[in-house]
PDB file of C-alpha atoms in Angstrom:
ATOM      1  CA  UNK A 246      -9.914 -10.702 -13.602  1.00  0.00           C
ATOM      2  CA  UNK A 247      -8.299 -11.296 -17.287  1.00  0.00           C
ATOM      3  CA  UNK A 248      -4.512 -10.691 -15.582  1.00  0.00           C
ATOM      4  CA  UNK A 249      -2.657 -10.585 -12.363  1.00  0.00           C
ATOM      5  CA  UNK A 250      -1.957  -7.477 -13.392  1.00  0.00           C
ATOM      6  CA  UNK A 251      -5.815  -6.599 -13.506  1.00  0.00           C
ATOM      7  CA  UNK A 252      -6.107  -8.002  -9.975  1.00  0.00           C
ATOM      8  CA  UNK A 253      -3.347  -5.918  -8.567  1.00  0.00           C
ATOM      9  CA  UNK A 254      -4.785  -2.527 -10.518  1.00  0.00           C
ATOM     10  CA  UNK A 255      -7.832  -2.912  -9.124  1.00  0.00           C
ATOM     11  CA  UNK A 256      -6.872  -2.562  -5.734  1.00  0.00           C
ATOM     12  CA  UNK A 257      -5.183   0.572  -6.582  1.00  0.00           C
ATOM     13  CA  UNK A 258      -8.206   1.900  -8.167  1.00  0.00           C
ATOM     14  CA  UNK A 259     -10.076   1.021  -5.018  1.00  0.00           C
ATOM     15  CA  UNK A 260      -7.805   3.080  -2.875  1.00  0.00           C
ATOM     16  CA  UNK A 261      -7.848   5.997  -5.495  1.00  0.00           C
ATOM     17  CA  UNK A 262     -11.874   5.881  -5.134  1.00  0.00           C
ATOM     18  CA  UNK A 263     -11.865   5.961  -1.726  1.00  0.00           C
ATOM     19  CA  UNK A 264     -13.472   2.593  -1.491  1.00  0.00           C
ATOM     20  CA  UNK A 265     -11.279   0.438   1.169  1.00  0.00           C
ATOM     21  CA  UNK A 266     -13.967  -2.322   1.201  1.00  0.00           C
ATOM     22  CA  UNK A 267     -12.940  -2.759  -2.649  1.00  0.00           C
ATOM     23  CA  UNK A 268      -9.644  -2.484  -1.978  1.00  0.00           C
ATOM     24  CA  UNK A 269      -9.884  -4.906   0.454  1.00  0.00           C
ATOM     25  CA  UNK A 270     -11.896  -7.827  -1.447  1.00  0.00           C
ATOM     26  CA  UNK A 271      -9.072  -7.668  -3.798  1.00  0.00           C
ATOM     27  CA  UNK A 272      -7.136  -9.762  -1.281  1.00  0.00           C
ATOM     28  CA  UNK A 273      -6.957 -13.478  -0.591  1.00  0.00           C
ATOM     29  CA  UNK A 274      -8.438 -14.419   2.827  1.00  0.00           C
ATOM     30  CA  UNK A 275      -4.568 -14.922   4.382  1.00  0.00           C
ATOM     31  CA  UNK A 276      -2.662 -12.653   2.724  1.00  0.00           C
ATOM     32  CA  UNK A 277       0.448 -11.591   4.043  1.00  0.00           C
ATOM     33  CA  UNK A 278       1.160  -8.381   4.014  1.00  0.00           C
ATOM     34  CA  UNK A 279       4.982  -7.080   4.720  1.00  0.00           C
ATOM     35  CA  UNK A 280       5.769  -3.275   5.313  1.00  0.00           C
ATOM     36  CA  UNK A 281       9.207  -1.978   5.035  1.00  0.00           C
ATOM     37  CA  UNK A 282      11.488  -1.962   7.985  1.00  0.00           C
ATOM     38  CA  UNK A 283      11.037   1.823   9.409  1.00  0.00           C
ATOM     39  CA  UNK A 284       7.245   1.724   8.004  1.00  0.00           C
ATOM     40  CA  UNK A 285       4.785   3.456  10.733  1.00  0.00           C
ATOM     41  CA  UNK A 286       2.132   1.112   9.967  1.00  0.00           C
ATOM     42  CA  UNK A 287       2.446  -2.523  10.181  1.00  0.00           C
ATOM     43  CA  UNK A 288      -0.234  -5.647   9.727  1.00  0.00           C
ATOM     44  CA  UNK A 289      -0.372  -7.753  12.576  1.00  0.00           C
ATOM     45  CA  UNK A 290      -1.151 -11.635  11.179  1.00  0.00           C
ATOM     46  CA  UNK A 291      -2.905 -12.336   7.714  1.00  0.00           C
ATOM     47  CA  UNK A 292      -5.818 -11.341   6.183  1.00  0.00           C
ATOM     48  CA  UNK A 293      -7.935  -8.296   4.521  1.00  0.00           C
ATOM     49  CA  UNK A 294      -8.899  -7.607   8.441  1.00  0.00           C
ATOM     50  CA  UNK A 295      -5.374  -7.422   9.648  1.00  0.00           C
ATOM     51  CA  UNK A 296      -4.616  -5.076   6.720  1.00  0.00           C
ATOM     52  CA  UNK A 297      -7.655  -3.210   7.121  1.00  0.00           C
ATOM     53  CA  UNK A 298      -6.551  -2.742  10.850  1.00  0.00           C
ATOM     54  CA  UNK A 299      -2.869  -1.822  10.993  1.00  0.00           C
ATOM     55  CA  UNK A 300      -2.573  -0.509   7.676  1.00  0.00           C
ATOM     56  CA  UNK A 301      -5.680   0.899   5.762  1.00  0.00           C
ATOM     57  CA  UNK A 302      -7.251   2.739   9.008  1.00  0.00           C
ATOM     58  CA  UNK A 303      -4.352   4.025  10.580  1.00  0.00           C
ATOM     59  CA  UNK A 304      -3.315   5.987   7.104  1.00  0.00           C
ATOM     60  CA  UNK A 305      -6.629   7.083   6.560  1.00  0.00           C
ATOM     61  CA  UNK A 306      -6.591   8.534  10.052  1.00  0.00           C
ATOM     62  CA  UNK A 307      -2.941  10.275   9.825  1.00  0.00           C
ATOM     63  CA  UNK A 308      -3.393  11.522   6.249  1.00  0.00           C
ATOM     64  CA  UNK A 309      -5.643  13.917   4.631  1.00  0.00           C
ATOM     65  CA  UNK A 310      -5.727  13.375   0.632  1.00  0.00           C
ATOM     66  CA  UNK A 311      -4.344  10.084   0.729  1.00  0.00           C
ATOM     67  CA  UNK A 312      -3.079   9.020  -2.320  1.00  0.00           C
ATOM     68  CA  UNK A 313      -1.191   5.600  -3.489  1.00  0.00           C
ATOM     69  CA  UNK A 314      -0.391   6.449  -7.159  1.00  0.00           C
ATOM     70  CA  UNK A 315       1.455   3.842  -9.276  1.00  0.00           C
ATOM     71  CA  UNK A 316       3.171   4.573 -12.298  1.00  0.00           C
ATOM     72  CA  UNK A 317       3.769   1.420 -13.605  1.00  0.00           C
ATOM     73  CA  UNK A 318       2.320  -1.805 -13.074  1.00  0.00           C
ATOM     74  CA  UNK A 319       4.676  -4.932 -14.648  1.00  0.00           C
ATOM     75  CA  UNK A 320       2.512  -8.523 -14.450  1.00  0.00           C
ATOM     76  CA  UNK A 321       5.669 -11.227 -14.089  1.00  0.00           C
ATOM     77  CA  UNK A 322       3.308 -13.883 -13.830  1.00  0.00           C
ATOM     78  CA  UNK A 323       2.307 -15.094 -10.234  1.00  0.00           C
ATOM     79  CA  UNK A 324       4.266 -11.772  -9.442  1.00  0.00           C
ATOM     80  CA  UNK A 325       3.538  -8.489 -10.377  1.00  0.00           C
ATOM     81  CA  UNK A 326       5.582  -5.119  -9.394  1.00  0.00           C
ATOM     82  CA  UNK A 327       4.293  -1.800  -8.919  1.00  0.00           C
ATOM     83  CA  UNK A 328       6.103   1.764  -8.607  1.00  0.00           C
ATOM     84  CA  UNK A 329       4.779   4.983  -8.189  1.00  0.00           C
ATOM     85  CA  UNK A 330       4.579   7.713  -5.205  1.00  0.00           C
ATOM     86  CA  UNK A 331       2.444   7.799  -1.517  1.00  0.00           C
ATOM     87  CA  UNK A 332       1.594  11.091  -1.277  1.00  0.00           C
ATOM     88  CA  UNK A 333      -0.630  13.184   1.184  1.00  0.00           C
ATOM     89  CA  UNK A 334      -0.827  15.903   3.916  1.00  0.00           C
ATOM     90  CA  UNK A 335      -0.286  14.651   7.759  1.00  0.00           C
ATOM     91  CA  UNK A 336      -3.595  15.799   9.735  1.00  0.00           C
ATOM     92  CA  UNK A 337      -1.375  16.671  12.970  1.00  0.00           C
ATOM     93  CA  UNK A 338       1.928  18.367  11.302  1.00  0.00           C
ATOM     94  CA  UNK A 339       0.694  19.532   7.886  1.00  0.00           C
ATOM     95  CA  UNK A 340       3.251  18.702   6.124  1.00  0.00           C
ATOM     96  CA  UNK A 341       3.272  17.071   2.336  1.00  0.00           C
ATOM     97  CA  UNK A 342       4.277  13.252   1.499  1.00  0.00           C
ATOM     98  CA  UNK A 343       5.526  12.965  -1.883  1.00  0.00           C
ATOM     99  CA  UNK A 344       7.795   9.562  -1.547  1.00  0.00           C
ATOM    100  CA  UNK A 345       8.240   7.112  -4.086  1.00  0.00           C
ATOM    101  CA  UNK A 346       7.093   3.030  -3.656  1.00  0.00           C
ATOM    102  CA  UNK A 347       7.765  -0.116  -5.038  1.00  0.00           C
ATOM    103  CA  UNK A 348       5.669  -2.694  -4.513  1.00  0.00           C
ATOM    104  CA  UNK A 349       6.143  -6.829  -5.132  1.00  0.00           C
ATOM    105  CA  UNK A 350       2.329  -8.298  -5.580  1.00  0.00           C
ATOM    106  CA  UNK A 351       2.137 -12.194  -5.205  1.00  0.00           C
ATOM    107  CA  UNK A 352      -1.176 -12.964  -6.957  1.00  0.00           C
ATOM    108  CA  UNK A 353      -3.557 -16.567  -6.842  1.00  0.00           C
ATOM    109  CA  UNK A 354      -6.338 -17.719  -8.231  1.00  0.00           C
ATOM    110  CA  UNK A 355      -7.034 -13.884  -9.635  1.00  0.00           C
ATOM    111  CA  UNK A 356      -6.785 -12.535  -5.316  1.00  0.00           C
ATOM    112  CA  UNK A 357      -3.890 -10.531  -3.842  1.00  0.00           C
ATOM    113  CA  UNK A 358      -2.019 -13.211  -1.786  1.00  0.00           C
ATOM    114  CA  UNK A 359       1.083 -11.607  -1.515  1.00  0.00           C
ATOM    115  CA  UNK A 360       2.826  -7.871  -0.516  1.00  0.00           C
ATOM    116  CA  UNK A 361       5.849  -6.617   0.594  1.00  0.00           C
ATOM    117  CA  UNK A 362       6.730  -2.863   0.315  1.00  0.00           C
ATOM    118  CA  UNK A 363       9.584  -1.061  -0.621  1.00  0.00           C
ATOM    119  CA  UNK A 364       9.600   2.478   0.254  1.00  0.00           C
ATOM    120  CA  UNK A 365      11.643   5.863   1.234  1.00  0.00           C
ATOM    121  CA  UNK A 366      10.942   5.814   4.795  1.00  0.00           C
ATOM    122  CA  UNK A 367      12.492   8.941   5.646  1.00  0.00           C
ATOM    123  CA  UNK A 368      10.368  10.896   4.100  1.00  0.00           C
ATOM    124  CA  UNK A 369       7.499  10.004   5.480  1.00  0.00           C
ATOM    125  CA  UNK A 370       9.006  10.347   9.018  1.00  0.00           C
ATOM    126  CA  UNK A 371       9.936  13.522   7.636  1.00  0.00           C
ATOM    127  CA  UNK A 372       6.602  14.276   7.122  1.00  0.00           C
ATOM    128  CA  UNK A 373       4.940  12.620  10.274  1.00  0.00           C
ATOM    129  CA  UNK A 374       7.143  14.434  12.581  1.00  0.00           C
TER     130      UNK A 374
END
């Protein structure tokens, strides 16, 4: 990777290609990964598996067209922030996601060490329910 920034773009270009396994060997072996308080899916413990397992699988599972879009992508260093929109259709209600994201990257040795979430909850309650 030439930038954190890079680092953190590539996982999102994982996701958008459908390629979890990418997405998930963007990320240093004990990252820790923290979801926003009201978040349906949460990571229990570190690492790309305990991602992969409370996060990645579970979404994949609830939401057909899955899509985590940034917008912008600002490398602060050892930090770099993303904001954009989850969207998606829930397989069991139907109903459309369309809620906007900001994430906060910490980023080592060119691997995704870091994550905590900052998202509109609501909506995708909204949508879930």
């Amino acid at each position: 990777m030439s930038s954190n920034r890079d680092a953190v773009a590539s996982f999102y270009a994982a996701l958008a290609a459908g390629d979890a396994g990418a997405a998930l060997g963007t990320m240093a072996e004990d990252i820790s990964w923290v979801g926003m308080d009201g978040w349906p899916y949460r990571a229990t413990g570190r690492g790309p598996a305990a991602v992969a397992e409370g996060i990645l699988a579970p979404m994949l599972a609830d939401w057909e067209h899955l899509a985590v879009t940034p917008a912008t992508i600002l490398d602060a260093g050892d930090v770099v922030i993303a904001t954009g929109r989850y969207g998606g259709v829930h397989r069991t209600t139907g109903k459309t996601l369309n809620a906007a994201f900001a994430h906060l990257w910490m980023v080592s040795d060119g691997k995704l060490a870091g994550f905590r979430q900052f998202a509109d909850t609501l909506l995708v309650d909204r949508a879930m329910r």
